[in-house]
């Protein structure tokens, strides 16, 4: 197995699974890759691990290839390999190691939120791992806090104040209009009386007509 080492303050789990004899070709390629990795020839190690993966897509091959890519600063490739290793890991311990190193790759990319989530996944598989807890704390400390609510500018506040005043004035005007629209008698127009004209037989009689009616009576 590849040893567990610490790079700077960031704990990087560099492990490989025991070489189960999937076949002579991939077993030989995995062993050769481990030897090349130990001597620091990460490029050659990566090529050996790729040869092993051509024979069989294994969690071990993806994990070790992720380590070789990580050491070369190829963090995108490392992320892909660690994700695949975690997906097909045969047990919780191996899955925890894959997520741990996945968090390290994300950390190196500066995506601290993804790094923190990967460390949390590792701790779900192996809650007692102190190095993962340490790395998680480092990643969380790098995540910037959410920005405070944006304060309104003076111009915007003044504009909203004027708008509120206009609305209040409109409401007051509407209330005044409603008060003035109470039921009223229709006002007479010029040249008209305020009362309706009586029927023709009730109109004022002339003096002569009145006297004539009195005489008839």
PDB file of C-alpha atoms in Angstrom:
ATOM      1  CA  UNK A   1       0.000   0.000   0.000  1.00  0.00           C
ATOM      2  CA  UNK A   2       1.145   3.536  -0.616  1.00  0.00           C
ATOM      3  CA  UNK A   3       2.018   5.247   2.673  1.00  0.00           C
ATOM      4  CA  UNK A   4      -0.090   7.876   4.372  1.00  0.00           C
ATOM      5  CA  UNK A   5       1.843  11.129   4.286  1.00  0.00           C
ATOM      6  CA  UNK A   6       1.399  14.767   5.219  1.00  0.00           C
ATOM      7  CA  UNK A   7       2.195  17.500   2.707  1.00  0.00           C
ATOM      8  CA  UNK A   8       2.762  20.738   4.591  1.00  0.00           C
ATOM      9  CA  UNK A   9      -0.138  21.146   6.971  1.00  0.00           C
ATOM     10  CA  UNK A  10      -2.644  19.468   4.654  1.00  0.00           C
ATOM     11  CA  UNK A  11      -2.962  15.787   5.448  1.00  0.00           C
ATOM     12  CA  UNK A  12      -3.028  13.756   2.242  1.00  0.00           C
ATOM     13  CA  UNK A  13      -3.947  10.107   2.462  1.00  0.00           C
ATOM     14  CA  UNK A  14      -1.828   8.279  -0.093  1.00  0.00           C
ATOM     15  CA  UNK A  15      -2.905   4.687   0.127  1.00  0.00           C
ATOM     16  CA  UNK A  16      -3.510   1.857  -2.234  1.00  0.00           C
ATOM     17  CA  UNK A  17      -5.487  -1.272  -1.669  1.00  0.00           C
ATOM     18  CA  UNK A  18      -3.841  -4.631  -1.374  1.00  0.00           C
ATOM     19  CA  UNK A  19      -3.207  -5.947  -4.845  1.00  0.00           C
ATOM     20  CA  UNK A  20      -5.994  -8.434  -5.296  1.00  0.00           C
ATOM     21  CA  UNK A  21      -5.128 -10.695  -8.165  1.00  0.00           C
ATOM     22  CA  UNK A  22      -7.653  -9.468 -10.700  1.00  0.00           C
ATOM     23  CA  UNK A  23      -5.283 -10.699 -13.392  1.00  0.00           C
ATOM     24  CA  UNK A  24      -1.604 -10.896 -14.026  1.00  0.00           C
ATOM     25  CA  UNK A  25      -1.569  -7.878 -16.365  1.00  0.00           C
ATOM     26  CA  UNK A  26      -3.258  -5.349 -14.111  1.00  0.00           C
ATOM     27  CA  UNK A  27      -1.560  -6.737 -11.004  1.00  0.00           C
ATOM     28  CA  UNK A  28       1.827  -6.301 -12.619  1.00  0.00           C
ATOM     29  CA  UNK A  29       0.946  -2.779 -13.810  1.00  0.00           C
ATOM     30  CA  UNK A  30      -0.280  -1.758 -10.345  1.00  0.00           C
ATOM     31  CA  UNK A  31       2.889  -3.022  -8.660  1.00  0.00           C
ATOM     32  CA  UNK A  32       5.054  -1.288 -11.222  1.00  0.00           C
ATOM     33  CA  UNK A  33       3.094   1.934 -10.706  1.00  0.00           C
ATOM     34  CA  UNK A  34       3.575   1.744  -6.943  1.00  0.00           C
ATOM     35  CA  UNK A  35       7.341   1.316  -7.352  1.00  0.00           C
ATOM     36  CA  UNK A  36       7.517   4.277  -9.720  1.00  0.00           C
ATOM     37  CA  UNK A  37       5.387   6.341  -7.353  1.00  0.00           C
ATOM     38  CA  UNK A  38       7.709   5.577  -4.432  1.00  0.00           C
ATOM     39  CA  UNK A  39      10.710   6.853  -6.395  1.00  0.00           C
ATOM     40  CA  UNK A  40       8.877  10.079  -7.265  1.00  0.00           C
ATOM     41  CA  UNK A  41       8.384   9.256 -10.941  1.00  0.00           C
ATOM     42  CA  UNK A  42       4.717  10.247 -10.868  1.00  0.00           C
ATOM     43  CA  UNK A  43       4.339  10.536 -14.620  1.00  0.00           C
ATOM     44  CA  UNK A  44       5.526   6.969 -15.179  1.00  0.00           C
ATOM     45  CA  UNK A  45       3.401   5.782 -12.264  1.00  0.00           C
ATOM     46  CA  UNK A  46       0.334   7.401 -13.794  1.00  0.00           C
ATOM     47  CA  UNK A  47       0.976   5.595 -17.076  1.00  0.00           C
ATOM     48  CA  UNK A  48       1.267   2.262 -15.268  1.00  0.00           C
ATOM     49  CA  UNK A  49      -1.991   2.863 -13.409  1.00  0.00           C
ATOM     50  CA  UNK A  50      -3.732   3.718 -16.682  1.00  0.00           C
ATOM     51  CA  UNK A  51      -2.531   0.421 -18.129  1.00  0.00           C
ATOM     52  CA  UNK A  52      -3.991  -1.383 -15.133  1.00  0.00           C
ATOM     53  CA  UNK A  53      -7.325   0.409 -15.618  1.00  0.00           C
ATOM     54  CA  UNK A  54      -7.427  -0.679 -19.252  1.00  0.00           C
ATOM     55  CA  UNK A  55      -7.586  -4.263 -17.994  1.00  0.00           C
ATOM     56  CA  UNK A  56     -10.085  -3.555 -15.233  1.00  0.00           C
ATOM     57  CA  UNK A  57     -11.802  -0.445 -13.875  1.00  0.00           C
ATOM     58  CA  UNK A  58     -10.930  -0.826 -10.201  1.00  0.00           C
ATOM     59  CA  UNK A  59     -11.219   1.479  -7.219  1.00  0.00           C
ATOM     60  CA  UNK A  60      -7.552   0.808  -6.467  1.00  0.00           C
ATOM     61  CA  UNK A  61      -6.367   1.810  -9.930  1.00  0.00           C
ATOM     62  CA  UNK A  62      -8.445   4.997  -9.960  1.00  0.00           C
ATOM     63  CA  UNK A  63      -7.334   5.919  -6.463  1.00  0.00           C
ATOM     64  CA  UNK A  64      -3.624   5.470  -7.189  1.00  0.00           C
ATOM     65  CA  UNK A  65      -3.905   7.279 -10.508  1.00  0.00           C
ATOM     66  CA  UNK A  66      -5.587  10.122  -8.615  1.00  0.00           C
ATOM     67  CA  UNK A  67      -2.604  10.245  -6.262  1.00  0.00           C
ATOM     68  CA  UNK A  68      -0.131  10.381  -9.155  1.00  0.00           C
ATOM     69  CA  UNK A  69      -2.138  13.156 -10.815  1.00  0.00           C
ATOM     70  CA  UNK A  70      -2.346  15.044  -7.516  1.00  0.00           C
ATOM     71  CA  UNK A  71       1.434  14.970  -7.090  1.00  0.00           C
ATOM     72  CA  UNK A  72       1.813  16.487 -10.569  1.00  0.00           C
ATOM     73  CA  UNK A  73      -0.642  19.292  -9.800  1.00  0.00           C
ATOM     74  CA  UNK A  74      -3.243  17.825 -12.165  1.00  0.00           C
ATOM     75  CA  UNK A  75      -6.117  18.421  -9.783  1.00  0.00           C
ATOM     76  CA  UNK A  76      -8.933  18.092 -12.318  1.00  0.00           C
ATOM     77  CA  UNK A  77      -7.716  14.610 -13.203  1.00  0.00           C
ATOM     78  CA  UNK A  78      -7.247  13.795  -9.524  1.00  0.00           C
ATOM     79  CA  UNK A  79     -10.831  14.862  -8.770  1.00  0.00           C
ATOM     80  CA  UNK A  80     -12.213  12.578 -11.487  1.00  0.00           C
ATOM     81  CA  UNK A  81     -10.195   9.603 -10.290  1.00  0.00           C
ATOM     82  CA  UNK A  82     -11.027  10.061  -6.613  1.00  0.00           C
ATOM     83  CA  UNK A  83     -14.723  10.419  -7.400  1.00  0.00           C
ATOM     84  CA  UNK A  84     -14.667   7.168  -9.359  1.00  0.00           C
ATOM     85  CA  UNK A  85     -12.706   5.427  -6.608  1.00  0.00           C
ATOM     86  CA  UNK A  86     -15.228   6.577  -3.998  1.00  0.00           C
ATOM     87  CA  UNK A  87     -18.119   5.442  -6.185  1.00  0.00           C
ATOM     88  CA  UNK A  88     -16.884   1.861  -6.555  1.00  0.00           C
ATOM     89  CA  UNK A  89     -14.938   1.506  -3.286  1.00  0.00           C
ATOM     90  CA  UNK A  90     -15.481  -1.981  -1.842  1.00  0.00           C
ATOM     91  CA  UNK A  91     -15.730  -0.895   1.811  1.00  0.00           C
ATOM     92  CA  UNK A  92     -16.286   2.223   3.995  1.00  0.00           C
ATOM     93  CA  UNK A  93     -12.598   2.641   4.852  1.00  0.00           C
ATOM     94  CA  UNK A  94     -11.526   2.797   1.214  1.00  0.00           C
ATOM     95  CA  UNK A  95     -14.425   5.121   0.424  1.00  0.00           C
ATOM     96  CA  UNK A  96     -13.369   7.409   3.280  1.00  0.00           C
ATOM     97  CA  UNK A  97      -9.797   7.559   1.939  1.00  0.00           C
ATOM     98  CA  UNK A  98     -11.036   8.422  -1.550  1.00  0.00           C
ATOM     99  CA  UNK A  99     -13.252  11.221  -0.239  1.00  0.00           C
ATOM    100  CA  UNK A 100     -10.428  12.498   1.962  1.00  0.00           C
ATOM    101  CA  UNK A 101      -8.098  12.908  -0.999  1.00  0.00           C
ATOM    102  CA  UNK A 102     -10.943  14.284  -3.102  1.00  0.00           C
ATOM    103  CA  UNK A 103     -11.300  17.011  -0.489  1.00  0.00           C
ATOM    104  CA  UNK A 104      -7.576  17.727  -0.744  1.00  0.00           C
ATOM    105  CA  UNK A 105      -7.794  18.079  -4.529  1.00  0.00           C
ATOM    106  CA  UNK A 106     -10.706  20.495  -4.222  1.00  0.00           C
ATOM    107  CA  UNK A 107      -8.783  22.396  -1.557  1.00  0.00           C
ATOM    108  CA  UNK A 108      -5.818  22.831  -3.888  1.00  0.00           C
ATOM    109  CA  UNK A 109      -8.206  24.190  -6.532  1.00  0.00           C
ATOM    110  CA  UNK A 110      -9.520  26.752  -4.061  1.00  0.00           C
ATOM    111  CA  UNK A 111     -13.059  25.350  -4.084  1.00  0.00           C
ATOM    112  CA  UNK A 112     -13.274  25.143  -0.320  1.00  0.00           C
ATOM    113  CA  UNK A 113     -16.998  24.488  -0.170  1.00  0.00           C
ATOM    114  CA  UNK A 114     -16.588  21.342  -2.279  1.00  0.00           C
ATOM    115  CA  UNK A 115     -13.546  20.363  -0.230  1.00  0.00           C
ATOM    116  CA  UNK A 116     -15.560  20.645   2.973  1.00  0.00           C
ATOM    117  CA  UNK A 117     -18.344  18.509   1.532  1.00  0.00           C
ATOM    118  CA  UNK A 118     -15.855  15.824   0.465  1.00  0.00           C
ATOM    119  CA  UNK A 119     -14.337  15.755   3.957  1.00  0.00           C
ATOM    120  CA  UNK A 120     -17.820  15.404   5.434  1.00  0.00           C
ATOM    121  CA  UNK A 121     -18.443  12.426   3.170  1.00  0.00           C
ATOM    122  CA  UNK A 122     -15.174  10.904   4.363  1.00  0.00           C
ATOM    123  CA  UNK A 123     -16.193  11.370   7.984  1.00  0.00           C
ATOM    124  CA  UNK A 124     -19.560   9.752   7.343  1.00  0.00           C
ATOM    125  CA  UNK A 125     -17.655   6.659   6.248  1.00  0.00           C
ATOM    126  CA  UNK A 126     -14.984   6.934   8.962  1.00  0.00           C
ATOM    127  CA  UNK A 127     -16.068   9.287  11.792  1.00  0.00           C
ATOM    128  CA  UNK A 128     -12.906   8.679  13.851  1.00  0.00           C
ATOM    129  CA  UNK A 129     -10.412  10.027  11.285  1.00  0.00           C
ATOM    130  CA  UNK A 130      -8.691  12.954  13.020  1.00  0.00           C
ATOM    131  CA  UNK A 131      -6.762  14.052   9.936  1.00  0.00           C
ATOM    132  CA  UNK A 132     -10.000  14.428   7.983  1.00  0.00           C
ATOM    133  CA  UNK A 133     -11.483  16.454  10.830  1.00  0.00           C
ATOM    134  CA  UNK A 134      -8.405  18.670  10.785  1.00  0.00           C
ATOM    135  CA  UNK A 135      -8.664  19.228   7.045  1.00  0.00           C
ATOM    136  CA  UNK A 136     -12.384  19.916   7.314  1.00  0.00           C
ATOM    137  CA  UNK A 137     -11.735  22.645   9.873  1.00  0.00           C
ATOM    138  CA  UNK A 138      -9.162  24.216   7.550  1.00  0.00           C
ATOM    139  CA  UNK A 139     -11.557  24.153   4.602  1.00  0.00           C
ATOM    140  CA  UNK A 140     -14.430  25.645   6.594  1.00  0.00           C
ATOM    141  CA  UNK A 141     -12.160  28.453   7.779  1.00  0.00           C
ATOM    142  CA  UNK A 142     -11.419  29.354   4.145  1.00  0.00           C
ATOM    143  CA  UNK A 143     -15.068  29.611   3.085  1.00  0.00           C
ATOM    144  CA  UNK A 144     -16.016  33.317   3.076  1.00  0.00           C
ATOM    145  CA  UNK A 145     -19.115  34.300   5.060  1.00  0.00           C
ATOM    146  CA  UNK A 146     -22.229  35.307   3.118  1.00  0.00           C
ATOM    147  CA  UNK A 147     -22.339  39.017   2.240  1.00  0.00           C
ATOM    148  CA  UNK A 148     -24.503  41.242   4.476  1.00  0.00           C
ATOM    149  CA  UNK A 149     -27.762  42.619   3.069  1.00  0.00           C
ATOM    150  CA  UNK A 150     -26.968  45.396   0.644  1.00  0.00           C
ATOM    151  CA  UNK A 151     -27.852  48.822   2.026  1.00  0.00           C
ATOM    152  CA  UNK A 152     -29.928  51.108  -0.135  1.00  0.00           C
ATOM    153  CA  UNK A 153     -28.249  54.174  -1.521  1.00  0.00           C
ATOM    154  CA  UNK A 154     -29.368  57.650  -0.445  1.00  0.00           C
ATOM    155  CA  UNK A 155     -30.823  58.321  -3.900  1.00  0.00           C
ATOM    156  CA  UNK A 156     -32.854  55.118  -3.797  1.00  0.00           C
ATOM    157  CA  UNK A 157     -34.162  55.865  -0.308  1.00  0.00           C
ATOM    158  CA  UNK A 158     -35.125  59.413  -1.362  1.00  0.00           C
ATOM    159  CA  UNK A 159     -36.900  58.091  -4.450  1.00  0.00           C
ATOM    160  CA  UNK A 160     -38.883  55.583  -2.399  1.00  0.00           C
ATOM    161  CA  UNK A 161     -39.801  58.310   0.127  1.00  0.00           C
ATOM    162  CA  UNK A 162     -41.141  60.557  -2.632  1.00  0.00           C
ATOM    163  CA  UNK A 163     -43.098  57.660  -4.093  1.00  0.00           C
ATOM    164  CA  UNK A 164     -44.696  56.956  -0.712  1.00  0.00           C
ATOM    165  CA  UNK A 165     -45.657  60.615  -0.334  1.00  0.00           C
ATOM    166  CA  UNK A 166     -47.279  60.626  -3.775  1.00  0.00           C
ATOM    167  CA  UNK A 167     -49.273  57.533  -2.884  1.00  0.00           C
ATOM    168  CA  UNK A 168     -50.473  59.121   0.360  1.00  0.00           C
ATOM    169  CA  UNK A 169     -51.541  62.287  -1.453  1.00  0.00           C
ATOM    170  CA  UNK A 170     -53.436  60.277  -4.049  1.00  0.00           C
ATOM    171  CA  UNK A 171     -55.219  58.335  -1.330  1.00  0.00           C
ATOM    172  CA  UNK A 172     -56.200  61.527   0.494  1.00  0.00           C
ATOM    173  CA  UNK A 173     -57.515  63.064  -2.742  1.00  0.00           C
ATOM    174  CA  UNK A 174     -59.595  59.951  -3.429  1.00  0.00           C
ATOM    175  CA  UNK A 175     -61.114  60.136   0.053  1.00  0.00           C
ATOM    176  CA  UNK A 176     -62.010  63.800  -0.459  1.00  0.00           C
ATOM    177  CA  UNK A 177     -63.621  63.029  -3.813  1.00  0.00           C
ATOM    178  CA  UNK A 178     -65.709  60.295  -2.224  1.00  0.00           C
ATOM    179  CA  UNK A 179     -66.954  62.704   0.470  1.00  0.00           C
ATOM    180  CA  UNK A 180     -68.075  65.203  -2.169  1.00  0.00           C
ATOM    181  CA  UNK A 181     -69.950  62.598  -4.203  1.00  0.00           C
ATOM    182  CA  UNK A 182     -72.868  62.246  -1.755  1.00  0.00           C
ATOM    183  CA  UNK A 183     -76.439  62.122  -3.334  1.00  0.00           C
ATOM    184  CA  UNK A 184     -77.597  65.658  -4.163  1.00  0.00           C
ATOM    185  CA  UNK A 185     -80.648  67.282  -5.735  1.00  0.00           C
ATOM    186  CA  UNK A 186     -79.910  68.319  -9.257  1.00  0.00           C
ATOM    187  CA  UNK A 187     -79.126  71.995  -9.435  1.00  0.00           C
ATOM    188  CA  UNK A 188     -81.329  74.057 -11.761  1.00  0.00           C
ATOM    189  CA  UNK A 189     -79.684  75.429 -14.814  1.00  0.00           C
ATOM    190  CA  UNK A 190     -79.822  79.096 -15.710  1.00  0.00           C
ATOM    191  CA  UNK A 191     -83.385  80.213 -16.552  1.00  0.00           C
ATOM    192  CA  UNK A 192     -85.031  77.224 -14.848  1.00  0.00           C
ATOM    193  CA  UNK A 193     -86.826  76.991 -11.524  1.00  0.00           C
ATOM    194  CA  UNK A 194     -85.857  74.540  -8.903  1.00  0.00           C
ATOM    195  CA  UNK A 195     -89.256  72.827  -8.998  1.00  0.00           C
ATOM    196  CA  UNK A 196     -90.970  71.017 -11.777  1.00  0.00           C
ATOM    197  CA  UNK A 197     -93.605  72.927 -13.728  1.00  0.00           C
ATOM    198  CA  UNK A 198     -97.208  72.081 -12.637  1.00  0.00           C
ATOM    199  CA  UNK A 199     -99.613  70.532 -15.115  1.00  0.00           C
ATOM    200  CA  UNK A 200    -101.244  72.996 -17.539  1.00  0.00           C
ATOM    201  CA  UNK A 201    -104.512  73.030 -15.590  1.00  0.00           C
ATOM    202  CA  UNK A 202    -102.717  74.106 -12.461  1.00  0.00           C
ATOM    203  CA  UNK A 203    -100.925  77.084 -13.994  1.00  0.00           C
ATOM    204  CA  UNK A 204    -101.676  80.548 -12.638  1.00  0.00           C
ATOM    205  CA  UNK A 205    -104.859  82.055 -14.171  1.00  0.00           C
ATOM    206  CA  UNK A 206    -105.163  85.594 -15.378  1.00  0.00           C
ATOM    207  CA  UNK A 207    -107.398  87.912 -13.377  1.00  0.00           C
ATOM    208  CA  UNK A 208    -110.036  87.935 -16.110  1.00  0.00           C
ATOM    209  CA  UNK A 209    -110.110  84.156 -16.292  1.00  0.00           C
ATOM    210  CA  UNK A 210    -110.457  83.924 -12.552  1.00  0.00           C
ATOM    211  CA  UNK A 211    -113.401  86.344 -12.497  1.00  0.00           C
ATOM    212  CA  UNK A 212    -115.080  84.428 -15.291  1.00  0.00           C
ATOM    213  CA  UNK A 213    -114.800  81.213 -13.365  1.00  0.00           C
ATOM    214  CA  UNK A 214    -116.237  82.872 -10.279  1.00  0.00           C
ATOM    215  CA  UNK A 215    -119.200  84.131 -12.253  1.00  0.00           C
ATOM    216  CA  UNK A 216    -119.859  80.638 -13.584  1.00  0.00           C
ATOM    217  CA  UNK A 217    -119.731  79.261 -10.122  1.00  0.00           C
TER     218      UNK A 217
END
